[in-house]
Short mmCIF file of C-alpha atoms in Angstrom, two decimals:
data_model
loop_
_atom_site.label_atom_id
_atom_site.label_comp_id
_atom_site.label_asym_id
_atom_site.label_seq_id
_atom_site.Cartn_x
_atom_site.Cartn_y
_atom_site.Cartn_z
CA MET G 1 -6.71 22.37 -14.06
CA ASP G 2 -7.87 19.55 -14.88
CA ALA G 3 -9.10 18.33 -11.25
CA GLN G 4 -8.38 15.01 -11.76
CA ALA G 5 -4.98 15.76 -12.27
CA VAL G 6 -4.58 17.58 -9.43
CA GLU G 7 -6.15 14.91 -7.68
CA GLN G 8 -3.97 12.55 -8.79
CA ALA G 9 -0.79 15.04 -7.64
CA LYS G 10 -1.91 15.51 -4.17
CA GLU G 11 -2.20 10.99 -4.18
CA ARG G 12 1.67 11.27 -5.46
CA LEU G 13 2.70 14.07 -3.19
CA ARG G 14 1.53 11.82 -0.10
CA LYS G 15 4.30 8.91 -2.36
CA ALA G 16 6.32 11.45 -2.13
CA ASP G 17 6.20 12.95 2.07
CA LYS G 18 6.03 8.74 2.98
CA ALA G 19 9.00 8.02 0.72
CA LEU G 20 10.48 11.39 2.44
CA TYR G 21 9.94 9.48 5.85
CA ALA G 22 11.43 6.84 4.92
CA LEU G 23 14.52 8.44 4.19
CA LYS G 24 15.06 9.86 7.17
CA THR G 25 14.40 7.08 8.90
CA ALA G 26 16.05 4.66 7.09
CA THR G 27 18.46 2.39 8.80
CA CYS G 28 21.12 0.86 6.16
CA TYR G 29 22.22 1.70 2.93
CA GLU G 30 18.91 -0.24 1.14
CA GLU G 31 16.30 0.88 2.99
CA ALA G 32 17.56 4.61 2.29
CA GLU G 33 18.17 3.58 -1.25
CA GLU G 34 14.42 1.94 -1.99
CA ALA G 35 13.06 5.67 -0.25
CA TRP G 36 15.35 8.04 -2.39
CA SER G 37 14.13 5.82 -5.26
CA ASP G 38 10.40 6.29 -4.37
CA PHE G 39 11.08 10.16 -3.53
CA LEU G 40 12.37 10.51 -7.24
CA LEU G 41 9.72 8.73 -8.90
CA ALA G 42 6.51 9.83 -6.24
CA ALA G 43 8.47 13.94 -7.86
CA SER G 44 8.51 13.37 -11.78
CA THR G 45 4.76 11.68 -11.69
CA ILE G 46 3.77 15.02 -9.89
CA TYR G 47 4.95 16.70 -12.54
CA SER G 48 3.60 14.15 -15.55
CA LYS G 49 0.14 15.09 -13.76
CA LEU G 50 -0.11 18.44 -13.90
CA GLU G 51 0.86 18.50 -17.00
CA GLN G 52 -1.64 16.39 -18.20
CA GLY G 53 -3.95 18.63 -16.43
CA ALA G 54 -2.60 21.92 -17.85
CA LYS G 55 -3.36 20.54 -21.64
CA GLN G 56 -7.12 19.09 -20.55
CA ALA G 57 -8.00 22.94 -19.32
CA LYS G 58 -8.35 25.72 -20.76
CA GLY G 59 -7.12 29.57 -19.92
CA LYS G 60 -4.22 29.64 -17.47
CA SER G 61 -3.41 26.14 -16.69
CA ALA G 62 -0.72 25.83 -20.06
CA PRO G 63 1.16 29.14 -19.69
CA TRP G 64 1.25 28.42 -16.15
CA PHE G 65 2.44 24.36 -16.79
CA GLY G 66 5.07 26.02 -19.15
CA ARG G 67 6.72 28.63 -16.43
CA LYS G 68 6.62 25.50 -13.93
CA LYS G 69 9.06 23.10 -16.61
CA LYS G 70 11.11 25.89 -17.55
CA GLU G 71 12.02 27.02 -13.62
CA ARG G 72 12.44 23.14 -13.22
CA LYS G 73 14.78 22.65 -15.70
CA ASP G 74 16.43 26.75 -14.64
CA ASP G 75 16.65 25.80 -11.15
CA PRO G 76 19.36 23.52 -9.27
CA LEU G 77 17.73 21.70 -6.76
CA LEU G 78 14.42 20.95 -9.54
CA ARG G 79 16.76 20.31 -12.27
CA PHE G 80 19.05 17.58 -9.91
CA LEU G 81 16.04 15.56 -8.67
CA HIS G 82 14.47 15.29 -12.35
CA HIS G 83 18.10 14.42 -14.49
CA ALA G 84 18.66 11.57 -10.66
CA ARG G 85 14.75 10.20 -11.89
CA ASN G 86 15.86 9.54 -15.66
CA SER G 87 18.85 8.42 -14.54
CA ASP G 88 16.90 5.47 -12.06
CA GLU G 89 14.59 5.09 -13.99
CA HIS G 90 16.73 4.73 -17.53
CA GLY G 91 20.31 3.90 -16.45
CA ILE G 92 22.39 1.34 -14.36
CA LYS G 93 24.61 4.03 -12.48
CA ARG G 94 23.85 5.11 -8.65
CA VAL G 95 22.58 8.11 -8.17
CA ALA G 96 23.44 8.27 -4.79
CA ALA G 97 26.55 7.08 -3.13
CA ARG G 98 27.07 4.83 0.09
CA GLY G 99 29.07 7.22 2.39
CA GLY G 100 29.26 9.08 5.33
CA ASN G 101 31.48 8.91 8.75
CA ALA G 102 32.19 5.32 11.29
CA ARG G 103 32.94 7.59 13.81
CA GLY G 104 31.95 10.89 15.12
CA MET G 105 34.61 13.71 15.92
CA ASN G 106 34.22 12.35 19.96
CA GLY G 107 35.25 8.86 18.36
CA LYS G 108 31.58 7.47 19.67
CA PRO G 109 30.20 5.53 16.60
CA LEU G 110 27.20 7.56 14.32
CA MET G 111 24.23 5.78 13.47
CA PHE G 112 22.80 5.40 10.17
CA ASN G 113 21.60 8.48 8.49
CA GLU G 114 22.35 10.48 12.32
CA TYR G 115 24.88 13.66 12.20
CA GLU G 116 26.82 16.01 14.31
CA GLU G 117 27.35 19.64 13.99
CA CYS G 118 30.61 20.68 13.82
CA ILE G 119 33.08 23.67 13.54
CA MET G 120 35.96 23.17 10.50
CA GLU G 121 39.08 25.38 10.92
CA TYR G 122 40.98 26.02 7.20
CA ARG G 123 43.33 28.27 6.59
CA ASP G 124 42.87 31.22 4.07
CA SER G 125 44.73 31.05 1.06
CA VAL G 126 44.89 34.40 0.21
CA THR G 127 45.57 35.89 3.68
CA GLY G 128 47.22 32.83 5.51
CA GLU G 129 44.82 33.63 8.40
CA LEU G 130 42.92 30.74 10.55
CA LYS G 131 39.08 30.92 10.16
CA THR G 132 36.42 28.47 10.65
CA THR G 133 33.02 27.41 9.52
CA PRO G 134 30.23 24.96 10.18
CA ALA G 135 29.91 21.97 8.78
CA ILE G 136 28.08 18.35 9.53
CA LEU G 137 29.85 15.18 10.08
CA HIS G 138 27.23 12.49 8.63
CA GLY G 139 27.64 8.78 9.91
CA PRO G 140 26.43 6.23 7.41
CA SER G 141 24.08 7.70 5.15
CA LEU G 142 23.79 8.03 0.70
CA GLN G 143 25.58 10.64 -0.76
CA MET G 144 24.40 12.96 -3.10
CA VAL G 145 26.44 12.41 -6.48
CA ARG G 146 26.55 13.90 -10.02
CA VAL G 147 23.98 11.92 -11.65
CA HIS G 148 23.76 10.71 -15.51
CA ASP G 149 21.74 10.32 -18.05
CA ASP G 150 23.19 8.26 -20.47
CA ARG G 151 20.24 8.15 -22.91
CA PHE G 152 20.82 11.61 -23.55
CA GLY G 153 24.74 12.11 -22.15
CA ASP G 154 23.19 15.04 -20.20
CA TYR G 155 25.00 15.61 -16.25
CA CYS G 156 24.08 16.96 -13.04
CA ASP G 157 25.89 18.01 -10.14
CA PRO G 158 24.53 17.72 -6.42
CA PRO G 159 22.86 21.67 -6.24
CA ILE G 160 24.07 24.30 -4.05
CA GLN G 161 20.98 26.22 -4.60
CA HIS G 162 17.15 26.60 -4.53
CA LEU G 163 14.68 28.89 -5.99
CA GLY G 164 17.76 31.52 -6.66
CA LYS G 165 19.05 31.25 -2.32
CA THR G 166 21.76 29.35 -1.26
CA ILE G 167 21.21 26.05 0.64
CA GLU G 168 22.46 25.99 3.74
CA VAL G 169 25.20 23.79 5.37
CA GLU G 170 22.43 21.72 7.46
CA ASP G 171 19.96 21.32 4.42
CA ASN G 172 22.97 20.41 1.82
CA SER G 173 23.16 16.56 2.22
CA LEU G 174 20.49 14.37 0.57
CA ILE G 175 17.98 13.78 3.01
CA GLY G 176 17.78 17.87 3.40
CA VAL G 177 17.48 17.89 -0.79
CA ALA G 178 14.58 15.65 -0.90
CA SER G 179 12.97 17.98 1.97
CA LEU G 180 12.89 21.25 0.10
CA GLY G 181 11.89 19.82 -3.13
CA PHE G 182 9.22 18.20 -1.02
CA THR G 183 8.20 21.68 0.64
CA PHE G 184 8.18 23.28 -3.38
CA LEU G 185 5.94 20.27 -4.66
CA THR G 186 3.41 20.70 -1.67
CA ASN G 187 3.78 24.84 -3.07
CA LEU G 188 3.16 23.58 -6.45
CA VAL G 189 0.55 21.41 -6.77
CA ALA G 190 -1.42 23.73 -4.08
CA GLU G 191 -1.22 26.49 -6.80
CA ALA G 192 -2.02 23.70 -9.07
CA GLU G 193 -5.53 23.63 -7.32
CA THR G 194 -6.08 27.35 -7.65
CA LEU G 195 -6.10 26.63 -11.46
CA VAL G 196 -9.35 24.39 -10.96
CA PRO G 197 -12.26 25.48 -11.96
CA ARG G 198 -14.95 26.52 -9.44
#
């Protein structure tokens, strides 16, 4: 792996970290949309830098990157981030919806990006039994949507799995998915760094 490519990927990782922080601390839709777009661009550029670095190097780098590229194609969360970036960059459709709830379960107003945990009741359609499940009530915030890449007619639904595991209810939000993506990207760059000749 080319050392300069890894350094540039680290710089983009720092940009992704800043964008994630801005997304988490946004106080309005416009701030959140800008941060989401910045995060998607930084995440995509990390892959681009590492791909170029793998091409420049000899040895294990090219096969390693080939596996990582396939993983991005196969993993629902990574594929979602990739498609959302392509749609944001090349299309005109929104890559996140403005949504959420103005008030919590107690009627108190919810701030932007605020959420409260709650228990939802539902009736089992087979047994008729009343059951409960944990849920998150989100205040005004950006929501995940199906993203479209009109260039190729591709679309991708919001992920419900990542790395073979179900995304837990507390992470099943745009901020949660971005956080999981950032953790993955951090590990990806660290792994790429181990391929730099010493």
